[in-house]
Coordinates of C-alpha atoms in Angstrom, one line a residue:
Chain A
M1 CA 122.0 74.1 101.9
A2 CA 124.4 71.4 100.7
E3 CA 123.0 68.0 99.9
H4 CA 123.6 65.2 102.3
T5 CA 124.8 61.7 101.6
V6 CA 121.7 60.3 103.1
K7 CA 119.0 61.5 100.7
A8 CA 116.2 60.6 103.1
F9 CA 117.6 63.2 105.5
D10 CA 117.2 66.0 102.9
E11 CA 113.7 64.8 102.3
D12 CA 112.9 64.9 106.0
I13 CA 114.3 68.5 106.4
T14 CA 112.4 69.6 103.3
R15 CA 109.2 68.1 104.7
L16 CA 109.8 69.8 108.0
R17 CA 110.2 73.1 106.4
G18 CA 107.1 72.5 104.3
L19 CA 105.0 71.8 107.4
I20 CA 106.2 75.0 109.1
A21 CA 105.3 76.9 106.0
E22 CA 101.9 75.4 105.9
M23 CA 101.3 76.3 109.5
G24 CA 102.5 79.8 108.8
G25 CA 100.2 80.2 105.8
L26 CA 97.2 79.1 108.0
A27 CA 98.2 81.5 110.8
E28 CA 98.5 84.4 108.3
V29 CA 95.0 83.7 107.0
A30 CA 93.7 83.3 110.5
I31 CA 94.9 86.8 111.5
Q32 CA 93.4 88.4 108.4
E33 CA 90.1 86.6 108.7
A34 CA 89.7 87.1 112.4
L35 CA 90.2 90.9 112.0
D36 CA 87.8 91.0 109.0
A37 CA 85.2 89.1 111.0
L38 CA 85.7 91.5 113.9
V39 CA 85.3 94.6 111.8
R40 CA 82.3 93.3 109.9
G41 CA 80.7 91.5 112.8
D42 CA 80.8 88.4 110.6
E43 CA 80.2 85.5 113.1
E44 CA 80.2 82.9 110.4
L45 CA 83.7 83.8 109.3
A46 CA 84.8 83.9 113.0
E47 CA 83.5 80.3 113.4
K48 CA 85.5 79.3 110.4
V49 CA 88.7 80.8 111.9
V50 CA 88.1 78.9 115.1
A51 CA 87.4 75.6 113.3
R52 CA 90.5 75.9 111.2
D53 CA 92.8 76.4 114.2
K54 CA 92.5 72.6 114.8
R55 CA 94.4 72.1 111.6
I56 CA 97.3 74.3 112.9
D57 CA 97.3 72.3 116.1
A58 CA 97.5 69.0 114.2
L59 CA 100.3 70.3 112.1
E60 CA 102.2 71.3 115.2
T61 CA 102.0 67.8 116.5
E62 CA 103.3 66.6 113.1
V63 CA 106.2 69.0 113.3
D64 CA 107.0 67.8 116.8
K65 CA 107.0 64.2 115.8
L66 CA 109.0 64.7 112.7
A67 CA 111.6 66.9 114.5
V68 CA 112.1 64.3 117.3
R69 CA 112.3 61.6 114.7
I70 CA 115.0 63.4 112.8
I71 CA 117.0 64.0 115.9
A72 CA 116.7 60.4 117.0
L73 CA 117.4 58.8 113.7
R74 CA 119.8 61.1 111.9
A75 CA 121.6 62.8 114.8
P76 CA 122.0 66.1 112.9
M77 CA 124.9 68.4 113.5
A78 CA 125.7 72.1 113.1
D79 CA 123.3 74.0 110.8
D80 CA 121.2 70.9 110.4
L81 CA 120.7 70.7 114.1
R82 CA 119.9 74.4 114.3
E83 CA 117.4 74.0 111.5
V84 CA 115.6 71.2 113.3
I85 CA 115.6 72.9 116.7
A86 CA 114.4 76.2 115.1
A87 CA 111.6 74.3 113.3
L88 CA 110.6 72.7 116.6
K89 CA 110.4 76.1 118.4
I90 CA 108.9 78.0 115.5
G91 CA 106.2 75.3 115.3
G92 CA 105.2 76.0 118.9
V93 CA 105.2 79.8 118.4
V94 CA 103.2 79.7 115.2
E95 CA 100.6 77.6 116.9
R96 CA 100.4 80.3 119.6
I97 CA 99.8 82.9 116.9
G98 CA 97.0 80.8 115.6
D99 CA 95.6 80.6 119.1
Y100 CA 95.6 84.4 119.4
S101 CA 93.8 84.7 116.1
K102 CA 91.2 82.2 117.3
N103 CA 90.8 84.1 120.5
I104 CA 90.1 87.3 118.5
A105 CA 87.6 85.4 116.4
K106 CA 85.9 84.2 119.6
R107 CA 85.3 87.8 120.7
V108 CA 83.5 88.8 117.5
G109 CA 80.1 88.0 118.9
M110 CA 80.7 89.9 122.1
I111 CA 80.9 93.4 120.7
E112 CA 77.8 95.5 120.4
G113 CA 77.1 98.7 118.5
R114 CA 79.9 98.0 116.1
S115 CA 79.2 100.7 113.5
R116 CA 79.4 103.5 116.1
F117 CA 82.3 102.1 117.8
E118 CA 85.2 104.4 117.1
P119 CA 88.1 102.4 118.7
L120 CA 87.3 99.6 116.3
T121 CA 88.7 101.6 113.4
L122 CA 92.2 101.6 114.8
L123 CA 92.4 97.8 115.3
P124 CA 92.5 96.8 111.6
A125 CA 95.6 99.0 111.0
M126 CA 97.3 97.4 113.9
G127 CA 96.3 93.9 112.8
E128 CA 97.5 94.7 109.3
L129 CA 100.9 95.6 110.7
A130 CA 101.1 92.4 112.8
G131 CA 99.9 90.4 109.9
E132 CA 102.6 91.8 107.8
M133 CA 105.2 90.9 110.4
V134 CA 104.0 87.3 110.3
H135 CA 104.0 87.3 106.5
D136 CA 107.5 88.7 106.3
V137 CA 108.9 86.4 109.0
L138 CA 107.6 83.4 107.1
T139 CA 109.2 84.7 103.9
A140 CA 112.4 85.2 105.9
Y141 CA 112.1 81.6 107.1
A142 CA 111.5 80.3 103.6
A143 CA 114.5 82.2 102.2
R144 CA 116.7 81.7 105.3
D145 CA 117.1 85.5 105.2
P146 CA 118.6 87.0 108.4
D147 CA 118.3 90.6 107.1
L148 CA 114.6 90.3 106.6
A149 CA 114.3 88.7 110.0
R150 CA 115.9 91.7 111.6
E151 CA 113.5 94.0 109.8
V152 CA 110.6 92.1 111.3
I153 CA 112.1 92.5 114.7
A154 CA 112.4 96.3 114.1
T155 CA 108.7 96.5 113.1
D156 CA 107.6 95.2 116.5
A157 CA 108.2 98.6 118.1
K158 CA 105.5 100.1 115.8
V159 CA 103.0 97.4 116.9
D160 CA 103.8 98.2 120.5
A161 CA 103.3 101.9 119.9
F162 CA 99.9 101.1 118.3
Y163 CA 99.0 99.0 121.3
N164 CA 99.8 101.8 123.7
S165 CA 97.7 104.3 121.7
I166 CA 94.8 102.0 121.3
F167 CA 94.9 101.2 125.0
R168 CA 94.7 104.9 126.0
N169 CA 92.0 105.4 123.4
L170 CA 89.9 102.6 124.7
V171 CA 90.3 103.6 128.3
S172 CA 89.2 107.2 127.6
H173 CA 86.4 105.8 125.6
M174 CA 85.3 103.7 128.5
V175 CA 85.4 106.6 130.9
E176 CA 83.2 108.7 128.6
N177 CA 80.8 105.9 127.6
P178 CA 80.3 103.6 130.5
S179 CA 77.6 101.8 128.7
T180 CA 80.1 100.4 126.2
I181 CA 82.6 99.1 128.8
S182 CA 82.0 95.5 128.2
S183 CA 82.5 95.8 124.4
A184 CA 85.5 98.1 124.9
A185 CA 87.1 95.6 127.3
Q186 CA 86.7 92.9 124.7
L187 CA 88.6 95.2 122.3
L188 CA 91.3 95.7 124.8
F189 CA 91.9 92.0 124.8
V190 CA 91.8 91.9 121.0
A191 CA 94.5 94.7 121.0
R192 CA 96.5 92.7 123.5
N193 CA 96.3 89.6 121.3
I194 CA 97.5 91.5 118.3
E195 CA 100.3 92.8 120.3
R196 CA 101.2 89.3 121.4
I197 CA 101.1 88.1 117.8
G198 CA 103.7 90.8 117.0
D199 CA 105.9 89.6 119.9
H200 CA 105.6 86.0 118.7
A201 CA 106.5 87.0 115.2
T202 CA 109.6 88.7 116.7
N203 CA 110.5 85.4 118.4
V204 CA 110.2 83.5 115.1
A205 CA 112.4 86.2 113.5
E206 CA 115.1 85.6 116.2
M207 CA 114.9 81.8 115.5
V208 CA 115.1 82.3 111.8
H209 CA 118.2 84.5 112.4
F210 CA 119.6 81.8 114.6
A211 CA 119.0 79.0 112.2
A212 CA 120.5 80.9 109.4
T213 CA 123.6 82.3 111.1
G214 CA 124.1 80.4 114.3
A215 CA 123.7 83.5 116.4
Y216 CA 120.8 85.4 117.9
P217 CA 120.4 88.9 116.5
P218 CA 122.3 91.6 118.4
E219 CA 120.5 93.0 121.4
G220 CA 120.0 96.4 119.9
D221 CA 117.5 95.0 117.4
R222 CA 115.3 93.4 119.9
Chain B
M1 CA 112.2 49.0 80.2
G2 CA 113.7 46.9 77.4
M3 CA 117.2 47.5 76.2
G4 CA 116.4 47.3 72.5
Q5 CA 117.6 44.6 70.1
N6 CA 121.3 45.2 71.1
F7 CA 123.2 42.1 72.1
P8 CA 123.5 42.3 75.9
V9 CA 127.4 42.3 75.9
A10 CA 127.7 44.0 79.3
G11 CA 125.2 41.6 80.9
I12 CA 127.0 38.5 79.6
A13 CA 130.4 39.9 80.6
L14 CA 129.1 40.5 84.1
A15 CA 127.7 37.0 84.2
A16 CA 131.1 35.6 83.1
V17 CA 132.9 37.6 85.8
T18 CA 130.5 36.3 88.4
F19 CA 131.1 32.8 87.2
V20 CA 134.9 33.2 87.5
A21 CA 134.5 34.7 90.9
M22 CA 132.4 31.9 92.1
I23 CA 134.9 29.3 90.9
L24 CA 137.7 31.2 92.6
L25 CA 135.7 31.4 95.8
G26 CA 135.5 27.7 95.7
V27 CA 131.8 27.3 94.9
D28 CA 130.8 24.0 93.4
A29 CA 131.5 24.2 89.7
V30 CA 128.1 22.7 88.7
I31 CA 126.2 25.4 90.7
A32 CA 128.4 28.1 89.2
L33 CA 127.9 26.8 85.7
S34 CA 124.1 26.6 86.2
V35 CA 124.0 30.2 87.5
L36 CA 126.0 31.3 84.4
L37 CA 123.6 29.4 82.1
V38 CA 120.4 30.7 83.7
W39 CA 121.9 34.3 83.7
V40 CA 123.0 34.3 80.1
G41 CA 119.9 32.5 79.0
S42 CA 117.6 35.1 80.6
L43 CA 119.6 37.9 79.0
M44 CA 119.3 36.3 75.6
V45 CA 115.5 35.9 76.0
A46 CA 115.2 39.6 77.0
A47 CA 117.3 40.7 74.0
G48 CA 115.1 38.7 71.7
R49 CA 112.0 40.8 72.5
P50 CA 110.8 43.2 69.9
P51 CA 112.1 46.7 70.3
E52 CA 110.0 49.3 72.1
P53 CA 108.2 51.7 69.9
P54 CA 110.3 54.8 69.1
K55 CA 107.7 57.0 71.0
A56 CA 109.4 55.9 74.2
V57 CA 112.6 57.4 73.2
V58 CA 111.0 60.8 72.6
R59 CA 109.3 60.5 76.0
Q60 CA 112.6 59.9 77.6
Q61 CA 114.1 63.1 76.2
L62 CA 111.5 65.2 78.1
D63 CA 113.6 65.3 81.2
L64 CA 113.9 68.2 83.7
G65 CA 116.8 69.7 81.8
S66 CA 114.8 70.2 78.6
I67 CA 111.7 71.4 80.5
S68 CA 113.9 73.9 82.2
D69 CA 115.2 75.2 78.9
L70 CA 111.7 75.4 77.6
I71 CA 110.1 77.3 80.4
E72 CA 113.1 79.5 81.5
N73 CA 112.2 82.5 79.5
F74 CA 108.4 82.5 79.9
S75 CA 107.2 85.8 81.4
T76 CA 104.6 83.9 83.4
P77 CA 106.0 82.4 86.6
L78 CA 106.1 78.7 86.1
M79 CA 107.3 75.9 88.4
I80 CA 107.7 72.2 88.0
T81 CA 107.1 70.1 91.1
E82 CA 108.3 66.6 91.6
R83 CA 106.1 65.0 94.2
N84 CA 106.0 67.8 96.8
T85 CA 109.3 69.5 96.1
I86 CA 109.9 72.2 93.6
A87 CA 112.3 70.8 91.0
L88 CA 112.3 73.8 88.7
A89 CA 111.3 77.4 88.7
N90 CA 111.7 79.6 85.7
R91 CA 113.2 83.0 85.9
A92 CA 109.9 84.8 86.4
A93 CA 109.1 82.5 89.3
R94 CA 112.5 82.9 90.9
T95 CA 112.3 86.7 90.6
M96 CA 108.9 86.6 92.2
L97 CA 109.3 84.1 95.0
G98 CA 113.0 84.2 95.5
P99 CA 115.7 81.9 94.2
H100 CA 115.6 79.8 97.4
V101 CA 112.4 78.0 96.4
V102 CA 114.1 75.5 94.1
G103 CA 114.6 72.3 95.9
Q104 CA 112.3 73.3 98.7
D105 CA 109.0 71.8 99.6
A106 CA 106.3 73.4 97.5
R107 CA 104.6 74.6 100.6
V108 CA 107.5 76.8 101.4
A109 CA 106.9 78.8 98.3
L110 CA 103.1 78.6 98.3
R111 CA 102.0 78.5 102.0
Q112 CA 98.5 79.8 101.6
P113 CA 95.9 77.2 102.7
E114 CA 94.1 77.3 99.3
A115 CA 97.4 76.6 97.5
I116 CA 98.3 73.8 99.9
S117 CA 95.0 72.0 99.5
L118 CA 95.5 72.2 95.7
L119 CA 99.0 70.7 96.1
N120 CA 98.0 68.1 98.6
E121 CA 95.0 66.8 96.7
N122 CA 97.3 66.1 93.8
R123 CA 94.7 67.2 91.2
N124 CA 94.6 69.4 88.2
G125 CA 92.9 72.6 89.0
E126 CA 93.1 76.2 90.0
A127 CA 93.3 78.1 93.3
I128 CA 93.1 81.8 94.1
V129 CA 95.4 82.9 96.8
R130 CA 96.0 86.2 98.5
G131 CA 99.3 87.6 99.6
L132 CA 101.7 85.5 97.7
V133 CA 104.4 88.2 97.6
R134 CA 102.9 91.3 99.0
R135 CA 100.0 90.9 101.4
Q136 CA 97.3 92.4 99.1
D137 CA 98.3 90.5 96.0
I138 CA 95.9 88.1 94.4
W139 CA 97.3 85.3 92.3
Q140 CA 95.7 82.4 90.5
I141 CA 97.6 79.1 90.7
N142 CA 97.0 76.6 87.9
R143 CA 98.2 73.1 88.5
Q144 CA 98.5 70.6 85.7
A145 CA 100.0 67.1 86.1
I146 CA 102.6 66.2 83.5
N147 CA 102.9 62.6 84.7
D148 CA 102.5 60.8 88.0
R149 CA 105.6 62.5 89.4
L150 CA 105.8 65.8 87.8
A151 CA 103.3 68.7 87.7
M152 CA 103.4 72.2 86.4
L153 CA 102.3 75.2 88.4
E154 CA 101.4 78.3 86.5
L155 CA 101.0 81.6 88.5
T156 CA 98.8 84.4 87.1
N157 CA 98.6 87.8 88.8
Q158 CA 94.9 88.8 89.3
T159 CA 95.6 91.9 91.3
A160 CA 94.8 94.2 88.4
E161 CA 91.4 92.7 88.0
A162 CA 90.7 93.1 91.7
D163 CA 91.8 96.8 91.3
I164 CA 89.2 97.3 88.6
S165 CA 86.4 96.0 90.8
R166 CA 87.7 98.2 93.6
A167 CA 87.6 101.2 91.3
H168 CA 83.9 100.4 90.7
T169 CA 83.3 100.3 94.5
D170 CA 85.1 103.5 94.9
F171 CA 82.9 105.1 92.2
V172 CA 79.8 104.1 94.0
A173 CA 81.2 105.4 97.3
N174 CA 82.1 108.7 95.7
A175 CA 78.8 109.1 93.9
S176 CA 76.9 108.5 97.2
H177 CA 79.0 111.0 98.9
E178 CA 78.4 113.6 96.2
L179 CA 74.7 112.9 96.4
R180 CA 74.6 113.2 100.1
T181 CA 76.2 116.6 100.4
P182 CA 73.4 118.6 98.8
L183 CA 70.8 116.5 100.5
A184 CA 72.3 117.2 103.9
A185 CA 72.1 121.0 103.1
I186 CA 68.5 120.7 102.0
L187 CA 67.5 118.7 105.0
G188 CA 69.3 121.0 107.4
Y189 CA 67.6 124.2 106.0
V190 CA 64.2 122.5 105.8
E191 CA 64.5 121.4 109.4
T192 CA 65.5 125.0 110.5
L193 CA 62.5 126.5 108.6
R194 CA 60.1 124.0 110.1
E195 CA 61.3 124.1 113.7
D196 CA 61.5 127.9 114.0
E197 CA 58.0 128.4 112.4
G198 CA 57.2 132.0 112.6
K199 CA 60.5 133.0 114.2
V200 CA 62.4 133.1 110.9
D201 CA 61.8 136.5 109.3
T202 CA 60.8 136.5 105.6
P203 CA 64.2 137.7 104.1
T204 CA 66.0 134.9 106.0
A205 CA 63.4 132.3 105.0
Q206 CA 63.8 133.5 101.4
K207 CA 67.5 133.1 101.6
F208 CA 67.1 129.6 103.0
L209 CA 64.7 128.7 100.3
G210 CA 67.1 130.0 97.7
I211 CA 69.8 127.7 99.1
I212 CA 67.4 124.8 99.1
E213 CA 66.5 125.4 95.5
R214 CA 70.2 125.7 94.5
E215 CA 71.1 122.5 96.2
A216 CA 68.1 120.7 94.8
Q217 CA 69.1 121.8 91.3
R218 CA 72.7 120.6 92.0
L219 CA 71.2 117.3 93.0
H220 CA 69.2 117.2 89.8
A221 CA 72.2 118.0 87.7
L222 CA 74.2 115.3 89.4
V223 CA 71.6 112.7 88.9
S224 CA 71.2 113.6 85.2
D225 CA 75.0 113.5 84.8
L226 CA 75.3 110.2 86.5
M227 CA 72.5 108.8 84.2
S228 CA 74.1 110.1 81.0
L229 CA 77.5 108.8 82.2
S230 CA 76.1 105.3 82.8
R231 CA 74.3 105.4 79.5
V232 CA 77.4 106.4 77.6
E233 CA 79.4 103.7 79.3
A234 CA 76.8 101.1 78.5
E235 CA 76.9 102.1 74.8
K236 CA 80.6 102.5 74.7
H237 CA 81.2 99.7 72.3
E238 CA 78.4 100.4 69.9
L239 CA 79.3 102.7 67.1
P240 CA 76.7 105.6 66.7
T241 CA 74.7 105.5 63.4
E242 CA 73.1 108.9 62.8
Q243 CA 74.4 111.3 60.1
I244 CA 74.9 114.7 61.8
E245 CA 75.6 118.2 60.6
L246 CA 78.0 119.5 63.1
A247 CA 77.6 123.3 62.5
P248 CA 73.9 123.7 63.6
L249 CA 74.5 121.2 66.4
V250 CA 77.5 123.2 67.8
E251 CA 75.5 126.4 67.4
R252 CA 72.5 125.1 69.2
A253 CA 74.3 123.4 72.0
A254 CA 76.7 126.3 72.7
R255 CA 73.8 128.8 72.9
D256 CA 71.9 126.3 75.1
A257 CA 74.8 126.2 77.5
A258 CA 75.3 129.9 77.6
G259 CA 71.7 130.8 78.2
S260 CA 70.6 134.4 77.6
A261 CA 72.6 135.7 80.6
R262 CA 76.0 134.7 79.2
M263 CA 75.2 134.9 75.5
E264 CA 77.3 138.0 74.7
R265 CA 80.4 136.3 75.9
L266 CA 80.0 133.6 73.3
D267 CA 81.9 133.9 70.0
I268 CA 81.1 131.1 67.6
Q269 CA 83.1 130.7 64.4
F270 CA 82.5 128.2 61.6
A271 CA 85.3 127.5 59.1
A272 CA 83.7 124.3 57.7
A273 CA 80.4 122.4 57.7
P274 CA 81.5 118.9 58.5
R275 CA 79.2 116.0 58.7
V276 CA 79.9 113.1 61.1
I277 CA 78.4 109.8 62.1
G278 CA 77.3 110.3 65.7
D279 CA 74.7 110.4 68.3
L280 CA 72.9 113.8 68.3
Q281 CA 72.2 114.1 72.0
Q282 CA 75.6 112.9 73.0
L283 CA 77.5 115.3 70.8
E284 CA 75.2 118.1 71.9
Q285 CA 76.1 117.2 75.5
V286 CA 79.9 117.3 74.6
V287 CA 79.5 120.9 73.3
R288 CA 77.3 121.9 76.1
N289 CA 79.6 120.6 78.8
L290 CA 82.7 122.2 77.2
V291 CA 81.1 125.6 76.7
D292 CA 79.6 125.6 80.1
N293 CA 83.0 124.8 81.7
A294 CA 84.7 127.5 79.6
L295 CA 82.1 130.1 80.6
K296 CA 82.2 129.0 84.2
Y297 CA 85.9 128.8 84.8
G298 CA 87.1 131.5 82.3
A299 CA 87.3 135.1 83.5
D300 CA 83.8 136.6 83.8
D301 CA 84.4 139.4 81.4
R302 CA 86.3 137.6 78.7
P303 CA 84.8 135.9 75.6
V304 CA 84.7 132.2 75.0
R305 CA 85.6 131.1 71.5
V306 CA 84.0 128.1 69.9
V307 CA 85.6 127.2 66.6
L308 CA 84.5 124.4 64.2
D309 CA 86.8 123.5 61.4
L310 CA 88.6 120.6 59.8
A311 CA 91.7 119.3 61.5
T312 CA 92.7 117.1 58.6
A313 CA 91.0 116.0 55.4
D314 CA 89.0 113.4 57.3
Q315 CA 88.6 114.9 60.8
A316 CA 86.4 117.6 62.1
R317 CA 87.6 119.8 65.0
I318 CA 85.6 121.5 67.6
A319 CA 87.7 123.9 69.8
V320 CA 86.5 125.7 72.8
E321 CA 88.8 128.3 74.2
D322 CA 88.5 130.5 77.3
E323 CA 90.6 133.2 78.8
G324 CA 91.1 132.8 82.5
E325 CA 93.4 131.4 85.1
G326 CA 94.0 128.2 83.2
I327 CA 94.8 124.8 84.7
A328 CA 98.1 123.6 86.2
P329 CA 99.9 121.1 83.9
E330 CA 100.1 118.4 86.6
Q331 CA 96.3 118.5 86.9
I332 CA 95.5 118.1 83.2
P333 CA 95.9 114.2 83.1
H334 CA 93.3 113.9 85.9
L335 CA 90.7 116.2 84.5
T336 CA 88.6 113.5 82.9
R337 CA 88.5 111.4 86.1
R338 CA 85.1 111.3 87.7
F339 CA 84.6 113.7 90.6
Y340 CA 88.0 115.1 90.1
R341 CA 88.1 118.8 90.8
T342 CA 91.0 121.2 90.5
D343 CA 89.4 123.4 93.1
P344 CA 86.6 121.6 94.9
G345 CA 85.3 124.7 96.6
R346 CA 84.9 126.8 93.4
S347 CA 83.5 123.9 91.5
R348 CA 80.8 123.3 94.1
A349 CA 80.0 127.0 94.3
S350 CA 79.3 127.1 90.6
G351 CA 77.2 124.0 90.7
G352 CA 79.7 121.6 89.0
T353 CA 79.1 117.9 89.4
G354 CA 82.6 116.8 88.7
L355 CA 81.4 114.6 85.9
G356 CA 81.3 116.9 82.9
L357 CA 84.7 116.1 81.4
A358 CA 84.3 112.4 82.3
I359 CA 81.2 112.3 80.2
V360 CA 82.8 114.2 77.4
K361 CA 85.7 111.8 77.3
H362 CA 83.5 108.8 77.2
I363 CA 81.3 110.2 74.4
V364 CA 84.4 111.2 72.3
E365 CA 85.8 107.8 72.8
R366 CA 82.6 106.2 71.6
H367 CA 82.7 108.4 68.5
R368 CA 86.3 107.2 67.9
G369 CA 87.4 110.8 68.4
R370 CA 90.1 112.5 70.4
L371 CA 90.0 114.9 73.3
D372 CA 92.9 117.2 73.9
I373 CA 93.2 119.7 76.7
T374 CA 95.9 122.4 76.6
S375 CA 96.2 125.1 79.1
E376 CA 98.5 127.9 80.2
L377 CA 98.3 129.2 83.7
G378 CA 97.1 132.8 83.7
K379 CA 96.1 132.7 80.1
G380 CA 93.3 130.2 79.6
T381 CA 92.4 126.8 78.5
R382 CA 91.7 125.2 75.1
V383 CA 89.8 122.0 74.7
V384 CA 89.8 120.3 71.3
V385 CA 87.6 117.5 70.2
R386 CA 88.4 115.8 67.0
L387 CA 85.8 113.6 65.3
P388 CA 86.2 111.4 62.2
L389 CA 84.1 112.7 59.3
A390 CA 81.3 110.6 57.8
E391 CA 82.2 108.2 55.0
Q392 CA 83.1 109.8 51.7
E393 CA 80.1 108.2 49.9
A394 CA 77.7 109.9 52.3
L395 CA 79.4 113.2 51.4
T396 CA 79.0 112.7 47.6
A397 CA 75.3 111.7 48.0
E398 CA 74.6 115.1 49.5
G399 CA 77.5 116.9 47.9
I400 CA 75.4 120.0 47.4
D401 CA 75.7 120.7 51.1
E402 CA 79.4 121.0 50.7
D403 CA 78.9 124.2 48.7
H404 CA 77.3 125.8 51.7
D405 CA 80.5 125.6 53.7
G406 CA 81.7 128.7 55.3
D407 CA 78.2 129.3 56.5
E408 CA 79.3 131.9 58.9
R409 CA 76.1 133.8 58.7
E410 CA 74.1 130.8 59.8
P411 CA 74.4 131.7 63.5
E412 CA 72.2 134.8 63.1
T413 CA 69.5 132.8 61.3
Q414 CA 69.6 130.1 63.9
Q415 CA 69.4 132.5 66.8
L416 CA 65.6 132.5 66.5
S417 CA 65.2 128.8 67.2

């Protein structure tokens, strides 16, 4: 991006992007650790994930304030305005991704008979895929890379397919083993959360594309 | 910063211009004059100061441009941060993180929480982060402050080390799996025999007991192999010390491996009587494993040739050749991997542990030797072990033994032992 006459404006934008990246980094780790905690039944790790979500929330507030301040004081135009607006929206979405991870972590303690629980083995693969989407979309944001953003959007279909198969798997598991219904239902929510993380990563990808090119990606990609 | 002992020409000129301007603007001449005097006077005082030590000049030259030239071609990814933005990234860092990171907030390039806390706390130190480029990567970030504005970030890839520790975990998992398989069979048959007490007729019971015995022996072989493997690995870096006559050792070990049942397939030839520095038990194990493999995987009615000779003036060579179906070329590089089997079913059926060649490889490595496997599909396999001979002085001390070389008759005499 070309430099601005007002150097402070560049500094503000750089700081804004730094804040988004920091949020994203935290969200990535949160997904990974929430799923690790779920698979291993590690409630301590789960608590750590829940505790760290506060930091994401605090960063979101900071992003909001800074974005509003930039708009109020510098009246950005064109790509600068898109950058600020995108950051404002991405901040909100990444915060949601953090919340979903927190939600997964909160369910760790509610699942019984973990080692014999077959549907549990499918979730990490799905989580891995969603985690990769978040990772890639943040890289796309950092590099302002619309092509990578479009790739992320394309990956969402796989996550959705995963969700459908896990859903069926869990339902049939519940039918066959009524005693595990409460645990299986929890896993259903976990799968749902991961699916939502994928959708949110897609939203971020659209905004990255918008900030970089000024247009939303073509409908076929979504 | 002082301007050195140079006469402050520019400063005085500026003061003079200001004076003229003030006069032209109609400021009181006395005030204008006093401004001029104070200005010029202060400049003269500053110019009169002793010059700064020359060190300061050198310091000044260490600007971003020269740092950039310095670090550009390092193969380690290096970045220079100024406050919180990345001022410089060398080529390795740009390739790794993308050219866009220069000029960005450092958090954009390194967004992992561990890295951010390192950056934020503005301290010297290290952080380990996961998923810097790809999600499974592990990198170490080392931050060192250059001065109060600039800091250097050095990135080191630790993924390989993590891979090694994963290889160890995999080994334990594999070994446990291998141990459990025979155990499961033993437990299953024992359970059947116990539950159907009286109902199992004697021939069936005998058959079951036979299977139990075979599986127990396999378990025994596996545990022994695991133990020798771990012993060999532990001693890997200590050179062996014993002086060893290879000929009787090869003879003994080969016969040991063949046992009386397969003895007539064994064809042992000695073309030399080399002496090496080695570990008696381990070298015996090498020969035993190789001969056993050859007998097991070679065709049942074909001989197995064991040849001992000199490869070069200072290397002994033990070659074990079989005639059989051979090994596909693409499998040869993997043969010495633990638990690698070209044909798992056949290997298990013949009681193989999957560790034989891994042990051979480690022992040969410890003896600073070489292991070569050549094979032709449909013809057979030839395994060659080369071992460095014992020092020349040892040979001369017992040079008489040299005369005994070509002791091809020795096999017959040794047969009794």
